[in-house]
PDB file of C-alpha atoms in Angstrom:
ATOM      1  CA  MET A   1       0.407   0.214  -0.083  1.00 71.00           C
ATOM      2  CA  LYS A   2       2.882   2.135   0.566  1.00 85.00           C
ATOM      3  CA  LYS A   3       3.377   2.004  -2.791  1.00 94.00           C
ATOM      4  CA  ILE A   4       0.640   3.356  -3.955  1.00 96.00           C
ATOM      5  CA  TRP A   5       2.163   7.016  -2.381  1.00 97.00           C
ATOM      6  CA  ILE A   6       5.123   6.925  -5.550  1.00 97.00           C
ATOM      7  CA  ILE A   7       1.837   8.926  -7.885  1.00 98.00           C
ATOM      8  CA  PRO A   8       1.403  11.097  -5.915  1.00 98.00           C
ATOM      9  CA  MET A   9       5.409  12.326  -5.416  1.00 98.00           C
ATOM     10  CA  ILE A  10       5.531  11.311  -9.608  1.00 98.00           C
ATOM     11  CA  LEU A  11       3.339  14.326  -9.912  1.00 98.00           C
ATOM     12  CA  LEU A  12       5.301  16.918  -6.699  1.00 97.00           C
ATOM     13  CA  ILE A  13       7.975  17.129  -9.207  1.00 97.00           C
ATOM     14  CA  MET A  14       6.114  17.566 -11.905  1.00 97.00           C
ATOM     15  CA  VAL A  15       3.401  19.674 -10.528  1.00 97.00           C
ATOM     16  CA  PRO A  16       6.611  22.819 -11.847  1.00 96.00           C
ATOM     17  CA  LEU A  17       5.807  22.541 -15.218  1.00 96.00           C
ATOM     18  CA  GLY A  18       2.329  23.859 -14.882  1.00 96.00           C
ATOM     19  CA  LEU A  19       4.317  27.349 -13.994  1.00 95.00           C
ATOM     20  CA  ILE A  20       4.933  27.048 -17.808  1.00 92.00           C
ATOM     21  CA  ALA A  21       0.804  27.592 -19.315  1.00 91.00           C
ATOM     22  CA  GLU A  22       0.570  31.786 -20.201  1.00 85.00           C
ATOM     23  CA  GLY A  23      -2.737  32.957 -18.875  1.00 85.00           C
ATOM     24  CA  SER A  24      -6.025  32.204 -17.284  1.00 91.00           C
ATOM     25  CA  ALA A  25      -8.335  29.048 -17.847  1.00 95.00           C
ATOM     26  CA  TRP A  26     -11.569  30.125 -19.944  1.00 95.00           C
ATOM     27  CA  GLY A  27     -14.147  31.352 -17.544  1.00 95.00           C
ATOM     28  CA  GLU A  28     -11.281  32.959 -14.436  1.00 95.00           C
ATOM     29  CA  TRP A  29     -10.046  35.617 -15.537  1.00 94.00           C
ATOM     30  CA  PRO A  30      -9.055  38.551 -12.562  1.00 91.00           C
ATOM     31  CA  LEU A  31     -11.580  41.246 -12.467  1.00 91.00           C
ATOM     32  CA  GLN A  32      -8.730  44.028 -14.852  1.00 90.00           C
ATOM     33  CA  GLU A  33      -7.939  41.011 -17.805  1.00 93.00           C
ATOM     34  CA  LEU A  34     -11.755  40.406 -18.423  1.00 94.00           C
ATOM     35  CA  SER A  35     -12.912  44.072 -18.048  1.00 93.00           C
ATOM     36  CA  LYS A  36     -10.341  45.321 -20.882  1.00 94.00           C
ATOM     37  CA  MET A  37     -11.030  42.641 -22.459  1.00 93.00           C
ATOM     38  CA  VAL A  38     -15.279  43.142 -22.943  1.00 94.00           C
ATOM     39  CA  GLY A  39     -15.101  46.799 -22.267  1.00 94.00           C
ATOM     40  CA  PHE A  40     -16.374  46.529 -19.245  1.00 93.00           C
ATOM     41  CA  VAL A  41     -16.619  45.279 -15.578  1.00 92.00           C
ATOM     42  CA  PRO A  42     -20.109  43.486 -15.201  1.00 94.00           C
ATOM     43  CA  GLN A  43     -22.147  45.188 -12.218  1.00 93.00           C
ATOM     44  CA  GLY A  44     -22.671  41.835 -10.886  1.00 94.00           C
ATOM     45  CA  MET A  45     -19.823  40.604 -10.649  1.00 93.00           C
ATOM     46  CA  ARG A  46     -17.638  44.196  -9.694  1.00 90.00           C
ATOM     47  CA  ASN A  47     -20.164  42.522  -5.740  1.00 88.00           C
ATOM     48  CA  LEU A  48     -19.164  39.333  -5.808  1.00 92.00           C
ATOM     49  CA  SER A  49     -15.603  39.230  -6.783  1.00 84.00           C
ATOM     50  CA  GLU A  50     -13.309  40.109  -3.606  1.00 83.00           C
ATOM     51  CA  LEU A  51     -15.985  37.885  -1.360  1.00 85.00           C
ATOM     52  CA  TRP A  52     -13.194  36.198  -0.738  1.00 83.00           C
ATOM     53  CA  SER A  53     -10.015  38.434  -0.578  1.00 82.00           C
ATOM     54  CA  SER A  54      -8.122  36.892   2.558  1.00 86.00           C
ATOM     55  CA  VAL A  55      -7.157  34.360   0.096  1.00 92.00           C
ATOM     56  CA  PRO A  56      -3.524  33.321   2.680  1.00 94.00           C
ATOM     57  CA  PHE A  57      -1.704  31.139  -1.225  1.00 95.00           C
ATOM     58  CA  ARG A  58      -3.944  33.241  -3.692  1.00 92.00           C
ATOM     59  CA  ASP A  59      -2.540  31.772  -7.617  1.00 92.00           C
ATOM     60  CA  TYR A  60      -0.395  28.857  -5.097  1.00 96.00           C
ATOM     61  CA  THR A  61       2.416  31.211  -4.677  1.00 93.00           C
ATOM     62  CA  LEU A  62       3.888  31.675  -1.423  1.00 94.00           C
ATOM     63  CA  PRO A  63       4.311  34.766   0.237  1.00 90.00           C
ATOM     64  CA  PHE A  64       8.170  34.278   0.852  1.00 89.00           C
ATOM     65  CA  MET A  65       8.827  31.594  -1.429  1.00 88.00           C
ATOM     66  CA  LYS A  66       8.697  32.550  -5.740  1.00 84.00           C
ATOM     67  CA  GLY A  67       8.949  30.669  -8.592  1.00 90.00           C
ATOM     68  CA  PHE A  68       8.720  26.787  -8.854  1.00 91.00           C
ATOM     69  CA  LEU A  69      10.178  25.991  -5.167  1.00 95.00           C
ATOM     70  CA  GLY A  70       6.771  27.947  -4.092  1.00 96.00           C
ATOM     71  CA  TYR A  71       4.772  26.295  -6.150  1.00 97.00           C
ATOM     72  CA  ILE A  72       6.354  23.105  -5.551  1.00 97.00           C
ATOM     73  CA  ILE A  73       5.518  24.031  -1.202  1.00 97.00           C
ATOM     74  CA  ALA A  74       1.927  24.990  -2.011  1.00 97.00           C
ATOM     75  CA  GLY A  75       1.847  21.984  -3.701  1.00 98.00           C
ATOM     76  CA  ILE A  76       2.583  20.229  -0.274  1.00 98.00           C
ATOM     77  CA  ILE A  77       0.151  22.222   0.936  1.00 98.00           C
ATOM     78  CA  GLY A  78      -2.566  22.586  -0.773  1.00 98.00           C
ATOM     79  CA  ALA A  79      -1.922  18.224  -1.581  1.00 98.00           C
ATOM     80  CA  GLY A  80      -0.993  16.623   2.249  1.00 98.00           C
ATOM     81  CA  ILE A  81      -3.731  19.302   3.970  1.00 98.00           C
ATOM     82  CA  ALA A  82      -7.009  17.014   1.606  1.00 98.00           C
ATOM     83  CA  ALA A  83      -5.404  13.817   1.867  1.00 98.00           C
ATOM     84  CA  LEU A  84      -5.312  14.397   5.802  1.00 97.00           C
ATOM     85  CA  ILE A  85      -8.168  15.499   5.924  1.00 97.00           C
ATOM     86  CA  VAL A  86      -9.731  12.569   3.740  1.00 96.00           C
ATOM     87  CA  GLY A  87      -7.513  10.006   5.612  1.00 94.00           C
ATOM     88  CA  LEU A  88      -9.612  11.278   8.735  1.00 93.00           C
ATOM     89  CA  ALA A  89     -13.239  11.176   7.659  1.00 88.00           C
ATOM     90  CA  GLY A  90     -11.839   6.893   7.866  1.00 78.00           C
ATOM     91  CA  PHE A  91     -10.443   7.303  11.095  1.00 73.00           C
ATOM     92  CA  ARG A  92     -13.252   6.387  13.287  1.00 63.00           C
ATOM     93  CA  ARG A  93     -13.801   3.298  11.262  1.00 53.00           C
ATOM     94  CA  THR A  94     -10.049   2.001  11.711  1.00 52.00           C
ATOM     95  CA  GLU A  95      -9.965   2.491  15.502  1.00 52.00           C
ATOM     96  CA  ARG A  96     -12.885   0.308  15.285  1.00 49.00           C
ATOM     97  CA  LYS A  97     -11.294  -2.544  13.676  1.00 45.00           C
TER      98      LYS A  97
ATOM     99  CA  MET B   1     -12.692  24.697 -14.735  1.00 93.00           C
ATOM    100  CA  HIS B   2     -13.156  26.081 -11.436  1.00 97.00           C
ATOM    101  CA  ILE B   3     -15.640  29.130 -11.520  1.00 97.00           C
ATOM    102  CA  PRO B   4     -14.814  31.740  -9.802  1.00 96.00           C
ATOM    103  CA  ASP B   5     -17.099  34.475  -7.330  1.00 97.00           C
ATOM    104  CA  GLY B   6     -19.144  37.029  -9.696  1.00 96.00           C
ATOM    105  CA  TYR B   7     -19.597  35.194 -13.229  1.00 97.00           C
ATOM    106  CA  LEU B   8     -22.490  33.542 -11.675  1.00 98.00           C
ATOM    107  CA  SER B   9     -25.693  34.683 -10.148  1.00 98.00           C
ATOM    108  CA  PRO B  10     -25.474  34.636  -6.655  1.00 97.00           C
ATOM    109  CA  GLN B  11     -29.242  32.269  -7.743  1.00 98.00           C
ATOM    110  CA  THR B  12     -27.814  29.956  -9.794  1.00 98.00           C
ATOM    111  CA  CYS B  13     -24.777  29.198  -7.289  1.00 98.00           C
ATOM    112  CA  VAL B  14     -27.327  28.777  -4.290  1.00 98.00           C
ATOM    113  CA  VAL B  15     -29.339  25.862  -6.578  1.00 98.00           C
ATOM    114  CA  ALA B  16     -26.143  24.235  -7.323  1.00 98.00           C
ATOM    115  CA  ALA B  17     -25.114  24.344  -3.747  1.00 98.00           C
ATOM    116  CA  ALA B  18     -28.673  22.861  -2.769  1.00 98.00           C
ATOM    117  CA  VAL B  19     -28.549  20.519  -5.376  1.00 98.00           C
ATOM    118  CA  ALA B  20     -25.355  19.758  -4.302  1.00 98.00           C
ATOM    119  CA  ALA B  21     -25.212  19.613  -1.054  1.00 98.00           C
ATOM    120  CA  PRO B  22     -27.458  16.155   0.014  1.00 98.00           C
ATOM    121  CA  PHE B  23     -25.051  14.265  -2.292  1.00 98.00           C
ATOM    122  CA  VAL B  24     -22.080  16.020   0.114  1.00 98.00           C
ATOM    123  CA  VAL B  25     -23.243  15.328   3.247  1.00 98.00           C
ATOM    124  CA  LYS B  26     -24.238  11.450   1.863  1.00 98.00           C
ATOM    125  CA  ALA B  27     -21.025  11.146   0.247  1.00 98.00           C
ATOM    126  CA  TYR B  28     -19.311  11.235   3.710  1.00 96.00           C
ATOM    127  CA  LYS B  29     -21.597   9.425   5.338  1.00 95.00           C
ATOM    128  CA  GLU B  30     -20.635   6.988   2.844  1.00 95.00           C
ATOM    129  CA  THR B  31     -17.090   7.132   3.354  1.00 95.00           C
ATOM    130  CA  HIS B  32     -16.955   7.386   6.794  1.00 92.00           C
ATOM    131  CA  LYS B  33     -19.147   4.666   7.527  1.00 91.00           C
ATOM    132  CA  ASN B  34     -18.351   1.790   5.058  1.00 89.00           C
ATOM    133  CA  ILE B  35     -13.891   2.303   4.112  1.00 91.00           C
ATOM    134  CA  THR B  36     -11.335  -0.038   5.926  1.00 90.00           C
ATOM    135  CA  ARG B  37      -7.999   1.549   7.008  1.00 87.00           C
ATOM    136  CA  SER B  38      -5.973  -0.518   3.731  1.00 87.00           C
ATOM    137  CA  ARG B  39      -9.051   1.590   1.461  1.00 93.00           C
ATOM    138  CA  ILE B  40      -8.679   5.191   2.964  1.00 94.00           C
ATOM    139  CA  THR B  41      -5.296   5.856   3.060  1.00 94.00           C
ATOM    140  CA  GLY B  42      -5.182   5.240  -0.280  1.00 96.00           C
ATOM    141  CA  LEU B  43      -8.299   7.051  -0.916  1.00 97.00           C
ATOM    142  CA  ALA B  44      -5.266   9.743   0.518  1.00 97.00           C
ATOM    143  CA  ALA B  45      -3.272   9.039  -1.801  1.00 98.00           C
ATOM    144  CA  LEU B  46      -4.664   9.530  -4.757  1.00 98.00           C
ATOM    145  CA  THR B  47      -7.087  12.691  -3.001  1.00 98.00           C
ATOM    146  CA  ALA B  48      -3.359  14.134  -3.000  1.00 98.00           C
ATOM    147  CA  SER B  49      -3.222  13.502  -6.306  1.00 98.00           C
ATOM    148  CA  SER B  50      -6.181  15.152  -6.874  1.00 98.00           C
ATOM    149  CA  PHE B  51      -4.438  17.997  -5.788  1.00 98.00           C
ATOM    150  CA  LEU B  52      -1.878  17.484  -7.972  1.00 98.00           C
ATOM    151  CA  ILE B  53      -2.991  17.388 -11.314  1.00 98.00           C
ATOM    152  CA  GLN B  54      -5.231  20.327 -11.333  1.00 98.00           C
ATOM    153  CA  MET B  55      -1.938  22.462 -10.655  1.00 98.00           C
ATOM    154  CA  ILE B  56      -0.539  21.074 -13.832  1.00 97.00           C
ATOM    155  CA  ASN B  57      -1.424  23.429 -16.128  1.00 96.00           C
ATOM    156  CA  ILE B  58      -1.240  22.807 -19.285  1.00 95.00           C
ATOM    157  CA  PRO B  59      -1.154  25.476 -22.290  1.00 91.00           C
ATOM    158  CA  LEU B  60      -4.204  25.665 -24.268  1.00 87.00           C
ATOM    159  CA  PRO B  61      -4.982  27.078 -28.346  1.00 79.00           C
ATOM    160  CA  GLY B  62      -5.587  30.721 -28.294  1.00 78.00           C
ATOM    161  CA  GLY B  63      -4.113  31.471 -25.036  1.00 81.00           C
ATOM    162  CA  THR B  64      -5.917  29.986 -22.190  1.00 88.00           C
ATOM    163  CA  THR B  65      -5.152  26.671 -19.891  1.00 93.00           C
ATOM    164  CA  GLY B  66      -6.476  23.918 -18.604  1.00 94.00           C
ATOM    165  CA  HIS B  67      -6.254  20.678 -16.235  1.00 96.00           C
ATOM    166  CA  ALA B  68      -7.323  17.465 -15.882  1.00 98.00           C
ATOM    167  CA  VAL B  69      -9.013  16.714 -12.603  1.00 98.00           C
ATOM    168  CA  GLY B  70      -8.986  13.237 -11.188  1.00 98.00           C
ATOM    169  CA  SER B  71     -12.319  13.054 -10.380  1.00 98.00           C
ATOM    170  CA  VAL B  72     -12.616   9.594 -12.595  1.00 98.00           C
ATOM    171  CA  LEU B  73      -9.731   8.137 -11.291  1.00 98.00           C
ATOM    172  CA  LEU B  74     -10.749   7.927  -7.534  1.00 98.00           C
ATOM    173  CA  ALA B  75     -14.796   6.634  -8.875  1.00 98.00           C
ATOM    174  CA  ILE B  76     -12.969   3.799 -10.839  1.00 97.00           C
ATOM    175  CA  THR B  77     -10.672   3.139  -7.547  1.00 97.00           C
ATOM    176  CA  PHE B  78     -12.697   3.629  -5.053  1.00 97.00           C
ATOM    177  CA  GLY B  79     -16.482   3.256  -5.327  1.00 97.00           C
ATOM    178  CA  VAL B  80     -18.462   7.568  -6.132  1.00 98.00           C
ATOM    179  CA  TRP B  81     -19.375   8.045  -2.845  1.00 98.00           C
ATOM    180  CA  PRO B  82     -16.165   8.426  -1.733  1.00 97.00           C
ATOM    181  CA  ALA B  83     -14.613   9.974  -4.859  1.00 98.00           C
ATOM    182  CA  VAL B  84     -17.520  12.236  -4.365  1.00 98.00           C
ATOM    183  CA  PHE B  85     -16.222  12.934  -0.811  1.00 98.00           C
ATOM    184  CA  ALA B  86     -12.439  13.538  -1.779  1.00 98.00           C
ATOM    185  CA  GLU B  87     -13.138  15.450  -4.528  1.00 98.00           C
ATOM    186  CA  THR B  88     -15.169  17.911  -2.623  1.00 98.00           C
ATOM    187  CA  ILE B  89     -12.476  18.693  -0.464  1.00 98.00           C
ATOM    188  CA  VAL B  90      -9.824  19.393  -3.226  1.00 98.00           C
ATOM    189  CA  LEU B  91     -12.838  21.637  -4.109  1.00 98.00           C
ATOM    190  CA  LEU B  92     -13.145  23.376  -1.176  1.00 98.00           C
ATOM    191  CA  ILE B  93      -9.089  23.527  -0.508  1.00 98.00           C
ATOM    192  CA  GLN B  94      -8.202  24.851  -3.756  1.00 98.00           C
ATOM    193  CA  ALA B  95     -10.717  27.801  -2.950  1.00 97.00           C
ATOM    194  CA  LEU B  96     -10.410  28.061   0.425  1.00 97.00           C
ATOM    195  CA  LEU B  97      -6.258  28.881   0.120  1.00 97.00           C
ATOM    196  CA  PHE B  98      -5.475  28.609  -3.058  1.00 97.00           C
ATOM    197  CA  GLY B  99      -8.425  31.508  -4.624  1.00 95.00           C
ATOM    198  CA  ASP B 100      -8.800  28.700  -7.537  1.00 96.00           C
ATOM    199  CA  GLY B 101     -12.298  28.924  -7.652  1.00 96.00           C
ATOM    200  CA  GLY B 102     -14.670  30.589  -5.439  1.00 96.00           C
ATOM    201  CA  ILE B 103     -16.774  31.404  -1.864  1.00 96.00           C
ATOM    202  CA  LEU B 104     -19.620  31.502  -3.748  1.00 97.00           C
ATOM    203  CA  SER B 105     -19.732  29.334  -7.249  1.00 97.00           C
ATOM    204  CA  LEU B 106     -18.110  26.206  -4.689  1.00 98.00           C
ATOM    205  CA  GLY B 107     -21.949  24.481  -5.397  1.00 98.00           C
ATOM    206  CA  ALA B 108     -21.617  24.885  -8.522  1.00 98.00           C
ATOM    207  CA  ASN B 109     -18.184  23.267  -8.478  1.00 98.00           C
ATOM    208  CA  ILE B 110     -18.485  20.765  -6.635  1.00 98.00           C
ATOM    209  CA  LEU B 111     -21.841  20.083  -9.070  1.00 98.00           C
ATOM    210  CA  ASN B 112     -19.400  19.867 -13.010  1.00 98.00           C
ATOM    211  CA  MET B 113     -16.953  18.369 -11.143  1.00 98.00           C
ATOM    212  CA  ALA B 114     -16.695  16.615  -7.897  1.00 98.00           C
ATOM    213  CA  LEU B 115     -20.664  14.953  -7.827  1.00 98.00           C
ATOM    214  CA  ILE B 116     -21.038  14.961 -11.641  1.00 98.00           C
ATOM    215  CA  MET B 117     -17.878  14.025 -13.403  1.00 98.00           C
ATOM    216  CA  PRO B 118     -16.590  11.050 -11.056  1.00 98.00           C
ATOM    217  CA  ILE B 119     -20.833  10.027 -11.598  1.00 98.00           C
ATOM    218  CA  SER B 120     -21.149   9.852 -15.313  1.00 98.00           C
ATOM    219  CA  GLY B 121     -17.471   8.769 -15.445  1.00 98.00           C
ATOM    220  CA  TYR B 122     -17.750   5.372 -13.720  1.00 98.00           C
ATOM    221  CA  ALA B 123     -21.362   5.003 -15.157  1.00 98.00           C
ATOM    222  CA  PHE B 124     -19.603   4.723 -18.972  1.00 98.00           C
ATOM    223  CA  TYR B 125     -16.962   3.041 -16.957  1.00 98.00           C
ATOM    224  CA  ARG B 126     -19.388   0.461 -16.260  1.00 97.00           C
ATOM    225  CA  LEU B 127     -21.426   1.078 -19.756  1.00 97.00           C
ATOM    226  CA  MET B 128     -17.827  -0.680 -21.498  1.00 97.00           C
ATOM    227  CA  MET B 129     -17.195  -3.103 -18.515  1.00 95.00           C
ATOM    228  CA  ARG B 130     -20.021  -4.708 -19.748  1.00 92.00           C
ATOM    229  CA  GLY B 131     -20.976  -6.778 -15.708  1.00 88.00           C
ATOM    230  CA  ARG B 132     -17.847  -8.021 -15.800  1.00 90.00           C
ATOM    231  CA  PRO B 133     -15.884  -7.410 -12.375  1.00 88.00           C
ATOM    232  CA  ASP B 134     -12.790  -5.440 -12.785  1.00 85.00           C
ATOM    233  CA  GLY B 135     -10.730  -7.808 -11.998  1.00 80.00           C
ATOM    234  CA  ASP B 136     -11.896 -10.408 -14.669  1.00 86.00           C
ATOM    235  CA  VAL B 137     -10.612  -8.235 -17.586  1.00 89.00           C
ATOM    236  CA  LEU B 138      -6.985  -7.597 -18.334  1.00 92.00           C
ATOM    237  CA  PRO B 139      -5.410  -4.422 -16.433  1.00 92.00           C
ATOM    238  CA  VAL B 140      -4.243  -2.844 -19.491  1.00 94.00           C
ATOM    239  CA  LYS B 141      -7.892  -3.082 -21.342  1.00 95.00           C
ATOM    240  CA  VAL B 142      -9.061  -1.824 -17.481  1.00 95.00           C
ATOM    241  CA  ALA B 143      -6.682   1.212 -18.127  1.00 97.00           C
ATOM    242  CA  VAL B 144      -8.327   1.935 -21.868  1.00 97.00           C
ATOM    243  CA  PHE B 145     -11.612   1.901 -20.594  1.00 98.00           C
ATOM    244  CA  ALA B 146     -10.445   4.652 -17.754  1.00 98.00           C
ATOM    245  CA  GLY B 147      -9.777   6.419 -19.496  1.00 98.00           C
ATOM    246  CA  ILE B 148     -12.224   6.532 -21.398  1.00 98.00           C
ATOM    247  CA  ALA B 149     -14.023   6.444 -19.327  1.00 98.00           C
ATOM    248  CA  GLY B 150     -11.718  10.426 -17.741  1.00 98.00           C
ATOM    249  CA  TYR B 151     -12.542  11.247 -21.002  1.00 98.00           C
ATOM    250  CA  ILE B 152     -15.025  11.857 -20.658  1.00 98.00           C
ATOM    251  CA  GLY B 153     -16.012  12.537 -17.655  1.00 98.00           C
ATOM    252  CA  LEU B 154     -14.184  16.004 -18.050  1.00 98.00           C
ATOM    253  CA  ASN B 155     -15.763  16.401 -20.994  1.00 98.00           C
ATOM    254  CA  ILE B 156     -19.590  16.805 -19.391  1.00 98.00           C
ATOM    255  CA  ALA B 157     -18.002  18.409 -15.907  1.00 98.00           C
ATOM    256  CA  ALA B 158     -16.902  21.304 -19.202  1.00 98.00           C
ATOM    257  CA  PHE B 159     -19.774  21.328 -21.256  1.00 98.00           C
ATOM    258  CA  LEU B 160     -21.779  21.699 -17.616  1.00 98.00           C
ATOM    259  CA  ALA B 161     -20.014  24.747 -16.520  1.00 98.00           C
ATOM    260  CA  ALA B 162     -19.563  26.476 -19.989  1.00 98.00           C
ATOM    261  CA  VAL B 163     -23.559  26.335 -19.613  1.00 98.00           C
ATOM    262  CA  GLU B 164     -23.300  27.122 -16.299  1.00 98.00           C
ATOM    263  CA  LEU B 165     -21.155  30.732 -17.314  1.00 98.00           C
ATOM    264  CA  GLY B 166     -23.547  30.773 -20.634  1.00 98.00           C
ATOM    265  CA  ILE B 167     -26.440  31.492 -18.642  1.00 98.00           C
ATOM    266  CA  GLN B 168     -26.005  33.988 -16.972  1.00 98.00           C
ATOM    267  CA  PRO B 169     -25.281  37.130 -20.123  1.00 97.00           C
ATOM    268  CA  TYR B 170     -29.732  35.445 -21.167  1.00 97.00           C
ATOM    269  CA  LEU B 171     -30.690  35.972 -17.603  1.00 97.00           C
ATOM    270  CA  PHE B 172     -29.372  38.711 -15.307  1.00 97.00           C
ATOM    271  CA  VAL B 173     -29.522  41.369 -16.892  1.00 96.00           C
ATOM    272  CA  SER B 174     -28.478  45.111 -15.374  1.00 94.00           C
ATOM    273  CA  SER B 175     -31.302  48.124 -16.370  1.00 92.00           C
ATOM    274  CA  ASP B 176     -29.697  49.509 -19.341  1.00 91.00           C
ATOM    275  CA  GLY B 177     -29.266  45.675 -20.563  1.00 91.00           C
ATOM    276  CA  THR B 178     -25.413  45.041 -19.835  1.00 94.00           C
ATOM    277  CA  PRO B 179     -24.803  41.705 -18.489  1.00 96.00           C
ATOM    278  CA  LEU B 180     -23.947  41.646 -14.654  1.00 97.00           C
ATOM    279  CA  TYR B 181     -22.024  38.706 -14.120  1.00 97.00           C
ATOM    280  CA  CYS B 182     -20.507  36.589 -17.190  1.00 97.00           C
ATOM    281  CA  PRO B 183     -20.933  38.545 -19.102  1.00 97.00           C
ATOM    282  CA  TYR B 184     -20.715  35.349 -22.228  1.00 97.00           C
ATOM    283  CA  SER B 185     -22.686  33.626 -23.908  1.00 97.00           C
ATOM    284  CA  LEU B 186     -23.793  29.683 -25.107  1.00 98.00           C
ATOM    285  CA  LYS B 187     -22.663  30.277 -28.076  1.00 98.00           C
ATOM    286  CA  VAL B 188     -19.047  32.046 -27.201  1.00 97.00           C
ATOM    287  CA  SER B 189     -18.561  29.320 -23.934  1.00 97.00           C
ATOM    288  CA  ILE B 190     -19.581  25.778 -24.607  1.00 97.00           C
ATOM    289  CA  PRO B 191     -17.114  25.893 -27.699  1.00 96.00           C
ATOM    290  CA  ALA B 192     -14.943  28.252 -25.190  1.00 95.00           C
ATOM    291  CA  MET B 193     -15.139  25.061 -22.732  1.00 96.00           C
ATOM    292  CA  SER B 194     -15.327  22.455 -25.350  1.00 96.00           C
ATOM    293  CA  ILE B 195     -12.539  22.510 -28.270  1.00 94.00           C
ATOM    294  CA  PRO B 196      -9.995  22.281 -25.669  1.00 94.00           C
ATOM    295  CA  HIS B 197     -11.095  20.338 -23.320  1.00 95.00           C
ATOM    296  CA  MET B 198     -11.652  18.017 -26.274  1.00 96.00           C
ATOM    297  CA  THR B 199      -8.778  17.489 -26.965  1.00 94.00           C
ATOM    298  CA  TRP B 200      -5.357  18.508 -24.876  1.00 94.00           C
ATOM    299  CA  ALA B 201      -7.503  18.761 -21.199  1.00 96.00           C
ATOM    300  CA  GLY B 202      -8.977  15.586 -22.402  1.00 97.00           C
ATOM    301  CA  ALA B 203      -5.622  14.263 -23.236  1.00 97.00           C
ATOM    302  CA  ALA B 204      -4.219  14.391 -20.085  1.00 98.00           C
ATOM    303  CA  GLU B 205      -7.200  13.555 -17.919  1.00 98.00           C
ATOM    304  CA  ALA B 206      -7.412  10.376 -20.027  1.00 98.00           C
ATOM    305  CA  LEU B 207      -3.743   9.328 -19.845  1.00 98.00           C
ATOM    306  CA  PHE B 208      -3.285   9.981 -16.099  1.00 98.00           C
ATOM    307  CA  THR B 209      -6.733   8.467 -14.960  1.00 98.00           C
ATOM    308  CA  GLY B 210      -6.009   5.337 -17.766  1.00 98.00           C
ATOM    309  CA  PHE B 211      -2.099   5.225 -16.971  1.00 98.00           C
ATOM    310  CA  THR B 212      -2.746   5.359 -12.584  1.00 98.00           C
ATOM    311  CA  LEU B 213      -4.801   2.413 -12.845  1.00 96.00           C
ATOM    312  CA  TRP B 214      -2.572   0.640 -14.501  1.00 96.00           C
ATOM    313  CA  PHE B 215       0.320   0.997 -13.025  1.00 97.00           C
ATOM    314  CA  LEU B 216      -2.127   0.130  -9.596  1.00 96.00           C
ATOM    315  CA  TYR B 217      -2.753  -3.952 -11.135  1.00 94.00           C
ATOM    316  CA  LYS B 218       0.547  -3.776 -12.047  1.00 94.00           C
ATOM    317  CA  ASN B 219       1.654  -2.930  -8.422  1.00 95.00           C
ATOM    318  CA  GLY B 220      -0.887  -4.795  -6.949  1.00 93.00           C
ATOM    319  CA  ILE B 221      -2.323  -2.048  -4.606  1.00 94.00           C
ATOM    320  CA  MET B 222      -5.375  -2.316  -7.087  1.00 92.00           C
ATOM    321  CA  GLU B 223      -5.664  -6.215  -4.564  1.00 90.00           C
ATOM    322  CA  GLU B 224      -4.438  -4.388  -1.326  1.00 89.00           C
ATOM    323  CA  LEU B 225      -7.376  -1.556  -1.778  1.00 88.00           C
ATOM    324  CA  LYS B 226     -10.523  -4.750  -2.217  1.00 78.00           C
TER     325      LYS B 226
END
C-alpha cells in the first residue's frame, strides 16, 4: 500500500510544469483582465469578486518563496491537507477495526 | 473549470449548492461508515494526486490553460461516494487557501467536478466493462476503459460549467442591458470550454486516469485495496 504514494510523488516532481502555461483558464480571468477583453466590468461581478479576499496563497504562490520551489511547496501544503482531511474521515472506522 | 466568484449570479450559486449539498453529506457518511483502513490510505494518496494534477496547467490554443481533474480515477478505484467526498475536499481547499474557484460558486464547482464528473465517468466505465468485475478484464483493457471514462467525465463537467456560465447573460442583465455576471453567452462559452477539453485537457485526463490505474494493477495495489 505504501507504493500508492509513488503516484503523488511523481506528480509533485511534475508540478512545476504547470507554471509554463501562461494566461488564465477560460472563464477564470481576474477582473481587470476581463474588463480589458469586453470593455467594461459587469456590475454584479464587481460586487461578488472580492467575497473571499483573504486567500493566503493566491494562485498557489507563497508570500515567502517565489518561483517553482514555492509552487511545489504550495502543492505539498494543499495536497497534504486534502489527504489528511480525507484520512481523518475514515478515522473512527479504522479504530474500531 | 474552477468558476470564480462573480461569474455566476447568487441565484445560480444557491441552486447549484442546494443540488450538491445532500450528495456531499451522503458521500461523507458513506465514506466514513464503509471505508476500510487500507482503502482510506489509498483514498488519501489519490486525493493528494487529484490536487496535484490540477496544478499542472497545460497551455491551450487560444491563450488559455486547462488541466486534468482526477475524480473519475477516484470513482473507479474507490467507488462513487468516496470519490465525491474526496474531490469535494480538494475543491474546498483550492477555494479557501489558494483562491482557485470562488466561495459562493463552490457549490457549482462541486456539482461539476466532484459530482457529475465522477458519476458520469464511472457510469461510462461500467458500461464499457459490460457487467464484468474489474478483476476479470486485462489490466491494459481496464486502463484504456478508465482513460476513456476520464475523458468523457471531464468533458461532461466542462460542458456543464460552460452552460452555467453561458446562461448568465440571458438571465441576468442590468437596467441598461449589460450583463451583470459572466458576459459570454452559450454560443461563446460552449465552444470555448469544450474544444480545449475535447483535445488537450481531455487527453491529459485520459492519460492520467489510464496510466494510474494500470500502475495500481501492475503493482498489486488494486488487490490490497479490495
